[in-house]
PDB file of C-alpha atoms and ligand atoms in Angstrom:
ATOM      1  CA  MET A   1       4.609  26.677  29.680  1.00  0.00           C
ATOM      2  CA  LYS A   2       7.661  27.477  27.626  1.00  0.00           C
ATOM      3  CA  SER A   3       7.794  27.966  23.903  1.00  0.00           C
ATOM      4  CA  PRO A   4       9.169  25.188  21.708  1.00  0.00           C
ATOM      5  CA  LYS A   5      12.918  24.994  21.423  1.00  0.00           C
ATOM      6  CA  VAL A   6      13.883  24.973  17.756  1.00  0.00           C
ATOM      7  CA  VAL A   7      17.193  23.382  16.823  1.00  0.00           C
ATOM      8  CA  VAL A   8      18.352  23.862  13.234  1.00  0.00           C
ATOM      9  CA  LEU A   9      20.690  21.207  11.871  1.00  0.00           C
ATOM     10  CA  ASP A  10      22.655  21.410   8.648  1.00  0.00           C
ATOM     11  CA  ASP A  11      21.080  18.355   7.093  1.00  0.00           C
ATOM     12  CA  TYR A  12      18.910  15.309   7.620  1.00  0.00           C
ATOM     13  CA  GLU A  13      21.750  13.137   8.845  1.00  0.00           C
ATOM     14  CA  LEU A  14      22.642  15.560  11.618  1.00  0.00           C
ATOM     15  CA  LEU A  15      18.989  16.017  12.482  1.00  0.00           C
ATOM     16  CA  SER A  16      18.607  12.255  12.860  1.00  0.00           C
ATOM     17  CA  ARG A  17      21.663  12.028  15.077  1.00  0.00           C
ATOM     18  CA  ALA A  18      20.527  14.915  17.254  1.00  0.00           C
ATOM     19  CA  GLY A  19      17.134  13.241  17.643  1.00  0.00           C
ATOM     20  CA  ALA A  20      18.711   9.933  18.587  1.00  0.00           C
ATOM     21  CA  ASP A  21      20.866  11.677  21.205  1.00  0.00           C
ATOM     22  CA  ILE A  22      17.803  13.266  22.791  1.00  0.00           C
ATOM     23  CA  VAL A  23      15.968   9.930  22.898  1.00  0.00           C
ATOM     24  CA  THR A  24      19.014   8.138  24.298  1.00  0.00           C
ATOM     25  CA  ASP A  25      19.458  10.694  27.085  1.00  0.00           C
ATOM     26  CA  LEU A  26      15.825  10.507  28.056  1.00  0.00           C
ATOM     27  CA  VAL A  27      15.687   6.710  28.037  1.00  0.00           C
ATOM     28  CA  SER A  28      18.924   6.317  29.979  1.00  0.00           C
ATOM     29  CA  GLY A  29      17.374   8.523  32.678  1.00  0.00           C
ATOM     30  CA  LYS A  30      14.135   6.501  32.648  1.00  0.00           C
ATOM     31  CA  PRO A  31      14.563   3.088  31.023  1.00  0.00           C
ATOM     32  CA  ASP A  32      10.884   2.204  31.508  1.00  0.00           C
ATOM     33  CA  SER A  33       9.660   5.271  29.602  1.00  0.00           C
ATOM     34  CA  SER A  34       6.489   5.146  27.535  1.00  0.00           C
ATOM     35  CA  VAL A  35       6.986   6.425  24.023  1.00  0.00           C
ATOM     36  CA  VAL A  36       4.482   7.214  21.286  1.00  0.00           C
ATOM     37  CA  VAL A  37       6.183   6.586  17.982  1.00  0.00           C
ATOM     38  CA  ALA A  38       5.415   8.241  14.650  1.00  0.00           C
ATOM     39  CA  THR A  39       5.845   6.530  11.323  1.00  0.00           C
ATOM     40  CA  GLY A  40       6.323   8.612   8.147  1.00  0.00           C
ATOM     41  CA  GLU A  41       9.604   9.197   6.344  1.00  0.00           C
ATOM     42  CA  THR A  42      11.079  11.853   8.601  1.00  0.00           C
ATOM     43  CA  PRO A  43      11.830   9.911  11.800  1.00  0.00           C
ATOM     44  CA  MET A  44      13.321   6.924   9.963  1.00  0.00           C
ATOM     45  CA  GLY A  45      16.878   8.292  10.109  1.00  0.00           C
ATOM     46  CA  LEU A  46      16.482   8.889  13.830  1.00  0.00           C
ATOM     47  CA  TYR A  47      15.315   5.289  14.313  1.00  0.00           C
ATOM     48  CA  ARG A  48      18.261   3.982  12.283  1.00  0.00           C
ATOM     49  CA  GLN A  49      20.609   5.974  14.476  1.00  0.00           C
ATOM     50  CA  LEU A  50      18.997   4.442  17.558  1.00  0.00           C
ATOM     51  CA  ALA A  51      19.433   0.969  16.089  1.00  0.00           C
ATOM     52  CA  ASP A  52      23.115   1.749  15.460  1.00  0.00           C
ATOM     53  CA  LYS A  53      23.503   2.889  19.044  1.00  0.00           C
ATOM     54  CA  ARG A  54      21.906  -0.315  20.223  1.00  0.00           C
ATOM     55  CA  GLU A  55      24.362  -2.345  18.140  1.00  0.00           C
ATOM     56  CA  MET A  56      27.227  -0.406  19.679  1.00  0.00           C
ATOM     57  CA  GLY A  57      25.838  -1.118  23.134  1.00  0.00           C
ATOM     58  CA  THR A  58      25.109   2.520  23.949  1.00  0.00           C
ATOM     59  CA  PHE A  59      21.326   2.367  23.882  1.00  0.00           C
ATOM     60  CA  ASP A  60      18.983  -0.067  25.617  1.00  0.00           C
ATOM     61  CA  ALA A  61      15.311   0.240  24.659  1.00  0.00           C
ATOM     62  CA  SER A  62      14.184  -3.092  26.104  1.00  0.00           C
ATOM     63  CA  GLY A  63      12.311  -1.489  29.015  1.00  0.00           C
ATOM     64  CA  LEU A  64      10.233   0.906  26.916  1.00  0.00           C
ATOM     65  CA  THR A  65       6.488   0.744  26.464  1.00  0.00           C
ATOM     66  CA  VAL A  66       5.724   1.709  22.865  1.00  0.00           C
ATOM     67  CA  LEU A  67       2.371   3.144  21.843  1.00  0.00           C
ATOM     68  CA  GLN A  68       1.201   3.564  18.301  1.00  0.00           C
ATOM     69  CA  LEU A  69       0.511   7.125  17.189  1.00  0.00           C
ATOM     70  CA  ASP A  70      -2.007   6.433  14.451  1.00  0.00           C
ATOM     71  CA  GLU A  71      -3.303   3.764  12.121  1.00  0.00           C
ATOM     72  CA  TYR A  72      -5.393   3.266   9.020  1.00  0.00           C
ATOM     73  CA  ARG A  73      -8.885   1.829   9.402  1.00  0.00           C
ATOM     74  CA  GLY A  74     -10.664  -0.580   7.149  1.00  0.00           C
ATOM     75  CA  ILE A  75      -7.603  -2.479   5.940  1.00  0.00           C
ATOM     76  CA  ASP A  76      -6.395  -5.998   6.614  1.00  0.00           C
ATOM     77  CA  PRO A  77      -4.456  -6.011   9.920  1.00  0.00           C
ATOM     78  CA  ARG A  78      -1.878  -8.310   8.280  1.00  0.00           C
ATOM     79  CA  ASP A  79      -1.243  -5.882   5.429  1.00  0.00           C
ATOM     80  CA  PRO A  80       2.435  -4.878   5.607  1.00  0.00           C
ATOM     81  CA  ARG A  81       1.358  -1.306   4.911  1.00  0.00           C
ATOM     82  CA  THR A  82      -0.367  -0.917   8.255  1.00  0.00           C
ATOM     83  CA  LEU A  83       1.364   1.788  10.254  1.00  0.00           C
ATOM     84  CA  PHE A  84       1.748  -0.863  12.937  1.00  0.00           C
ATOM     85  CA  GLY A  85       3.825  -2.978  10.548  1.00  0.00           C
ATOM     86  CA  TRP A  86       5.926   0.041   9.649  1.00  0.00           C
ATOM     87  CA  MET A  87       6.516   0.886  13.308  1.00  0.00           C
ATOM     88  CA  MET A  88       7.459  -2.716  14.103  1.00  0.00           C
ATOM     89  CA  ARG A  89       9.982  -2.893  11.246  1.00  0.00           C
ATOM     90  CA  SER A  90      11.529   0.520  11.805  1.00  0.00           C
ATOM     91  CA  PHE A  91      11.469   0.908  15.598  1.00  0.00           C
ATOM     92  CA  VAL A  92      10.336  -2.037  17.703  1.00  0.00           C
ATOM     93  CA  GLU A  93      12.251  -4.880  16.031  1.00  0.00           C
ATOM     94  CA  PRO A  94      15.560  -3.092  15.350  1.00  0.00           C
ATOM     95  CA  LEU A  95      15.587  -1.900  18.950  1.00  0.00           C
ATOM     96  CA  GLY A  96      14.918  -5.345  20.389  1.00  0.00           C
ATOM     97  CA  ILE A  97      11.679  -4.366  22.131  1.00  0.00           C
ATOM     98  CA  SER A  98       9.358  -7.235  23.024  1.00  0.00           C
ATOM     99  CA  PRO A  99       6.067  -7.120  21.040  1.00  0.00           C
ATOM    100  CA  GLU A 100       4.282  -7.497  24.383  1.00  0.00           C
ATOM    101  CA  ARG A 101       5.401  -3.999  25.247  1.00  0.00           C
ATOM    102  CA  VAL A 102       3.622  -2.492  22.237  1.00  0.00           C
ATOM    103  CA  VAL A 103       0.153  -0.922  22.311  1.00  0.00           C
ATOM    104  CA  ARG A 104      -1.531  -1.276  18.936  1.00  0.00           C
ATOM    105  CA  PHE A 105      -4.501   0.417  17.315  1.00  0.00           C
ATOM    106  CA  PRO A 106      -6.752  -2.098  15.532  1.00  0.00           C
ATOM    107  CA  THR A 107      -7.472  -1.583  11.833  1.00  0.00           C
ATOM    108  CA  ASP A 108     -11.083  -2.692  12.193  1.00  0.00           C
ATOM    109  CA  GLY A 109     -13.812  -3.430  14.767  1.00  0.00           C
ATOM    110  CA  ASP A 110     -15.406  -1.114  17.312  1.00  0.00           C
ATOM    111  CA  ALA A 111     -13.492   2.176  17.261  1.00  0.00           C
ATOM    112  CA  ILE A 112     -14.962   3.479  20.515  1.00  0.00           C
ATOM    113  CA  GLU A 113     -13.846   0.374  22.361  1.00  0.00           C
ATOM    114  CA  ALA A 114     -10.431   0.515  20.645  1.00  0.00           C
ATOM    115  CA  CYS A 115      -9.898   4.114  21.783  1.00  0.00           C
ATOM    116  CA  ALA A 116     -10.997   3.279  25.323  1.00  0.00           C
ATOM    117  CA  ALA A 117      -8.570   0.323  25.414  1.00  0.00           C
ATOM    118  CA  TYR A 118      -5.763   2.560  24.137  1.00  0.00           C
ATOM    119  CA  GLU A 119      -6.491   5.179  26.771  1.00  0.00           C
ATOM    120  CA  ARG A 120      -6.519   2.529  29.512  1.00  0.00           C
ATOM    121  CA  ALA A 121      -3.135   1.279  28.322  1.00  0.00           C
ATOM    122  CA  LEU A 122      -1.811   4.835  28.231  1.00  0.00           C
ATOM    123  CA  GLU A 123      -3.042   5.461  31.757  1.00  0.00           C
ATOM    124  CA  GLU A 124      -1.422   2.250  32.968  1.00  0.00           C
ATOM    125  CA  ALA A 125       1.812   3.423  31.397  1.00  0.00           C
ATOM    126  CA  GLY A 126       1.482   6.705  33.315  1.00  0.00           C
ATOM    127  CA  GLY A 127       0.945   8.872  30.221  1.00  0.00           C
ATOM    128  CA  TYR A 128       3.553   9.463  27.534  1.00  0.00           C
ATOM    129  CA  ASP A 129       7.050  10.236  28.701  1.00  0.00           C
ATOM    130  CA  LEU A 130       8.045  10.976  25.127  1.00  0.00           C
ATOM    131  CA  ALA A 131       6.188  11.691  21.902  1.00  0.00           C
ATOM    132  CA  ILE A 132       8.190  11.410  18.687  1.00  0.00           C
ATOM    133  CA  LEU A 133       6.182  13.262  16.047  1.00  0.00           C
ATOM    134  CA  GLY A 134       6.376  14.344  12.443  1.00  0.00           C
ATOM    135  CA  ILE A 135       4.265  17.091  10.904  1.00  0.00           C
ATOM    136  CA  GLY A 136       2.044  16.841   7.845  1.00  0.00           C
ATOM    137  CA  GLU A 137       2.104  19.577   5.240  1.00  0.00           C
ATOM    138  CA  ASN A 138      -1.448  20.342   6.351  1.00  0.00           C
ATOM    139  CA  GLY A 139      -0.321  20.711   9.973  1.00  0.00           C
ATOM    140  CA  HIS A 140      -1.585  17.397  11.271  1.00  0.00           C
ATOM    141  CA  ILE A 141       0.131  15.538  14.087  1.00  0.00           C
ATOM    142  CA  GLY A 142      -0.687  11.863  14.043  1.00  0.00           C
ATOM    143  CA  PHE A 143      -3.989  11.725  12.215  1.00  0.00           C
ATOM    144  CA  ASN A 144      -5.296  14.780  14.057  1.00  0.00           C
ATOM    145  CA  GLU A 145      -6.363  16.400  10.834  1.00  0.00           C
ATOM    146  CA  PRO A 146      -7.366  20.056  10.558  1.00  0.00           C
ATOM    147  CA  PRO A 147      -9.509  21.189  12.229  1.00  0.00           C
ATOM    148  CA  SER A 148      -8.417  19.617  15.546  1.00  0.00           C
ATOM    149  CA  ASP A 149      -8.081  21.632  18.709  1.00  0.00           C
ATOM    150  CA  ALA A 150      -6.229  20.884  21.937  1.00  0.00           C
ATOM    151  CA  SER A 151      -9.163  18.965  23.387  1.00  0.00           C
ATOM    152  CA  ALA A 152      -9.520  16.503  20.494  1.00  0.00           C
ATOM    153  CA  PRO A 153      -9.532  13.007  22.023  1.00  0.00           C
ATOM    154  CA  THR A 154      -8.203   9.680  20.785  1.00  0.00           C
ATOM    155  CA  ARG A 155     -10.686   8.792  18.048  1.00  0.00           C
ATOM    156  CA  GLU A 156     -11.518   7.439  14.630  1.00  0.00           C
ATOM    157  CA  ILE A 157     -11.347  10.104  11.930  1.00  0.00           C
ATOM    158  CA  GLU A 158     -11.834  10.669   8.238  1.00  0.00           C
ATOM    159  CA  LEU A 159      -8.479  11.361   6.624  1.00  0.00           C
ATOM    160  CA  SER A 160      -8.088  14.734   4.939  1.00  0.00           C
ATOM    161  CA  GLN A 161      -7.785  14.820   1.182  1.00  0.00           C
ATOM    162  CA  GLU A 162      -4.162  16.000   1.602  1.00  0.00           C
ATOM    163  CA  SER A 163      -3.325  12.977   3.731  1.00  0.00           C
ATOM    164  CA  VAL A 164      -5.032  10.553   1.361  1.00  0.00           C
ATOM    165  CA  GLU A 165      -3.089  12.090  -1.529  1.00  0.00           C
ATOM    166  CA  SER A 166       0.173  12.018   0.386  1.00  0.00           C
ATOM    167  CA  ASN A 167      -0.354   8.355   1.335  1.00  0.00           C
ATOM    168  CA  ALA A 168      -1.452   7.276  -2.153  1.00  0.00           C
ATOM    169  CA  ARG A 169       2.193   6.575  -3.094  1.00  0.00           C
ATOM    170  CA  TYR A 170       2.189   3.691  -0.607  1.00  0.00           C
ATOM    171  CA  TRP A 171      -1.049   2.221  -1.963  1.00  0.00           C
ATOM    172  CA  GLY A 172      -0.543   2.177  -5.712  1.00  0.00           C
ATOM    173  CA  GLY A 173      -2.784   5.176  -6.352  1.00  0.00           C
ATOM    174  CA  LEU A 174      -5.405   7.398  -4.851  1.00  0.00           C
ATOM    175  CA  GLU A 175      -8.295   5.004  -5.381  1.00  0.00           C
ATOM    176  CA  HIS A 176      -6.657   2.348  -3.180  1.00  0.00           C
ATOM    177  CA  ALA A 177      -5.525   4.621  -0.352  1.00  0.00           C
ATOM    178  CA  PRO A 178      -7.410   4.251   2.959  1.00  0.00           C
ATOM    179  CA  ARG A 179      -9.899   6.993   3.792  1.00  0.00           C
ATOM    180  CA  ARG A 180     -10.202   6.556   7.528  1.00  0.00           C
ATOM    181  CA  GLY A 181      -7.796   6.386  10.402  1.00  0.00           C
ATOM    182  CA  ILE A 182      -7.551   6.266  14.170  1.00  0.00           C
ATOM    183  CA  THR A 183      -5.272   8.523  16.140  1.00  0.00           C
ATOM    184  CA  ALA A 184      -3.931   9.316  19.546  1.00  0.00           C
ATOM    185  CA  GLY A 185      -5.754  12.474  20.592  1.00  0.00           C
ATOM    186  CA  MET A 186      -4.394  15.987  20.754  1.00  0.00           C
ATOM    187  CA  SER A 187      -5.337  16.118  24.437  1.00  0.00           C
ATOM    188  CA  GLU A 188      -3.161  13.096  25.223  1.00  0.00           C
ATOM    189  CA  LEU A 189      -0.248  14.054  22.987  1.00  0.00           C
ATOM    190  CA  LEU A 190      -0.030  17.604  24.288  1.00  0.00           C
ATOM    191  CA  GLN A 191       0.383  16.246  27.807  1.00  0.00           C
ATOM    192  CA  ALA A 192       3.461  14.198  26.907  1.00  0.00           C
ATOM    193  CA  ARG A 193       6.262  15.045  29.301  1.00  0.00           C
ATOM    194  CA  LYS A 194       8.566  15.567  26.334  1.00  0.00           C
ATOM    195  CA  ILE A 195       7.659  16.137  22.689  1.00  0.00           C
ATOM    196  CA  LEU A 196      10.202  15.763  19.928  1.00  0.00           C
ATOM    197  CA  LEU A 197       9.034  17.012  16.530  1.00  0.00           C
ATOM    198  CA  VAL A 198      11.140  16.344  13.447  1.00  0.00           C
ATOM    199  CA  ALA A 199      10.769  18.092  10.086  1.00  0.00           C
ATOM    200  CA  SER A 200      13.031  17.937   7.084  1.00  0.00           C
ATOM    201  CA  GLY A 201      13.003  19.331   3.563  1.00  0.00           C
ATOM    202  CA  ARG A 202      11.747  22.360   1.668  1.00  0.00           C
ATOM    203  CA  HIS A 203       8.214  20.999   1.464  1.00  0.00           C
ATOM    204  CA  LYS A 204       7.919  21.437   5.252  1.00  0.00           C
ATOM    205  CA  LEU A 205       9.163  25.049   5.370  1.00  0.00           C
ATOM    206  CA  ARG A 206       5.762  26.729   5.235  1.00  0.00           C
ATOM    207  CA  ILE A 207       3.983  24.503   7.714  1.00  0.00           C
ATOM    208  CA  VAL A 208       6.830  24.476  10.244  1.00  0.00           C
ATOM    209  CA  HIS A 209       6.808  28.261  10.411  1.00  0.00           C
ATOM    210  CA  ARG A 210       3.041  28.441  10.369  1.00  0.00           C
ATOM    211  CA  ALA A 211       2.799  25.923  13.224  1.00  0.00           C
ATOM    212  CA  LEU A 212       5.468  27.459  15.420  1.00  0.00           C
ATOM    213  CA  GLN A 213       5.097  31.159  14.675  1.00  0.00           C
ATOM    214  CA  GLY A 214       1.548  31.586  13.432  1.00  0.00           C
ATOM    215  CA  PRO A 215      -1.663  31.791  15.436  1.00  0.00           C
ATOM    216  CA  VAL A 216      -2.611  28.796  17.574  1.00  0.00           C
ATOM    217  CA  ALA A 217      -5.727  27.468  15.860  1.00  0.00           C
ATOM    218  CA  PRO A 218      -7.521  24.214  14.966  1.00  0.00           C
ATOM    219  CA  GLU A 219      -6.759  24.778  11.254  1.00  0.00           C
ATOM    220  CA  VAL A 220      -3.135  23.923  12.108  1.00  0.00           C
ATOM    221  CA  PRO A 221      -3.260  21.252  14.799  1.00  0.00           C
ATOM    222  CA  ALA A 222       0.530  21.345  15.262  1.00  0.00           C
ATOM    223  CA  SER A 223       0.249  25.008  16.312  1.00  0.00           C
ATOM    224  CA  TYR A 224      -0.932  23.767  19.732  1.00  0.00           C
ATOM    225  CA  LEU A 225       2.621  22.599  20.320  1.00  0.00           C
ATOM    226  CA  GLN A 226       3.302  26.257  21.107  1.00  0.00           C
ATOM    227  CA  GLU A 227       1.302  25.687  24.294  1.00  0.00           C
ATOM    228  CA  ALA A 228       2.771  22.334  25.353  1.00  0.00           C
ATOM    229  CA  GLU A 229       5.176  22.014  28.240  1.00  0.00           C
ATOM    230  CA  ASP A 230       8.414  20.693  26.797  1.00  0.00           C
ATOM    231  CA  VAL A 231       8.784  20.668  23.033  1.00  0.00           C
ATOM    232  CA  THR A 232      11.968  20.336  21.015  1.00  0.00           C
ATOM    233  CA  VAL A 233      11.688  20.820  17.267  1.00  0.00           C
ATOM    234  CA  LEU A 234      14.512  19.485  15.139  1.00  0.00           C
ATOM    235  CA  VAL A 235      14.572  20.953  11.653  1.00  0.00           C
ATOM    236  CA  ASP A 236      17.139  20.896   8.909  1.00  0.00           C
ATOM    237  CA  ARG A 237      18.094  24.099   7.117  1.00  0.00           C
ATOM    238  CA  GLU A 238      15.821  23.214   4.227  1.00  0.00           C
ATOM    239  CA  ALA A 239      12.801  23.178   6.504  1.00  0.00           C
ATOM    240  CA  TRP A 240      13.725  26.375   8.324  1.00  0.00           C
ATOM    241  CA  GLU A 241      15.850  28.863   6.447  1.00  0.00           C
ATOM    242  CA  GLY A 242      14.596  31.350   3.891  1.00  0.00           C
ATOM    243  CA  TRP A 243      11.203  32.108   5.378  1.00  0.00           C
ATOM    244  CA  ASP A 244      10.149  35.717   5.909  1.00  0.00           C
TER     245      ASP A 244
HETATM  246  P1  PGA B   1       6.506  12.430   6.656  1.00  0.00           P
HETATM  247  O1  PGA B   1       5.071  12.461   7.302  1.00  0.00           O
HETATM  248  O2  PGA B   1       7.480  12.267   7.808  1.00  0.00           O
HETATM  249  O3  PGA B   1       6.494  11.236   5.746  1.00  0.00           O
HETATM  250  O4  PGA B   1       6.714  13.728   5.950  1.00  0.00           O
HETATM  251  C1  PGA B   1       4.789  13.355   8.313  1.00  0.00           C
HETATM  252  C2  PGA B   1       3.320  13.341   8.621  1.00  0.00           C
HETATM  253  O5  PGA B   1       2.482  13.360   7.701  1.00  0.00           O
HETATM  254  O6  PGA B   1       2.961  13.353   9.810  1.00  0.00           O
END
């Protein structure tokens, strides 16, 4: 075990480029990598940089297996606000990855069976080669809401009030925001051969430091990244500097 490597970039643009370089290097070394892909605002710049690299002919993602990180439950699967839809529009389609290479979480139906199917697909893919993650202000990774410890499996969960409030902007208000989700488990994510965490902006300052420098505890699920094998954290100055 080594502690996470923290790389501080001047701004979001540079953070996104640095992230895209890391992904490109990894995928050129193993073109059939399996990647678990976060949605959220933070990794979008990184994905745009990857799409630019693809256009320039310097990045080929066509051999990747892509696994969803998390999803809402109890919504129409065709709703464009599914996290699946977001991942398809921001990552899978711009990178020219065949939809057959994507492992999706269903928005409804039997959750136990859905998690088992996801875990079978993950096993077939040989585990995650790469996890691209963001961090919630409450310390969640994926929808592993506090409290989640390192053994938390892939499962259906009740979203925390913080997450519901944070997502309300996408749903036209709190009362319409989904209350349940399904997530890749901590136990699976922490075994990824490489974890890339991205955090940007002042609103992430407290949680980034708490997760990386505070005690490892279920109240901050991202703190378990301190115990994972190969973690790179890309932060901009806003999310890192000025903490004491
Ligand atoms: P954000 O979301 O990238 O939109 O800040 C991160 C998260 O909640 O995991």
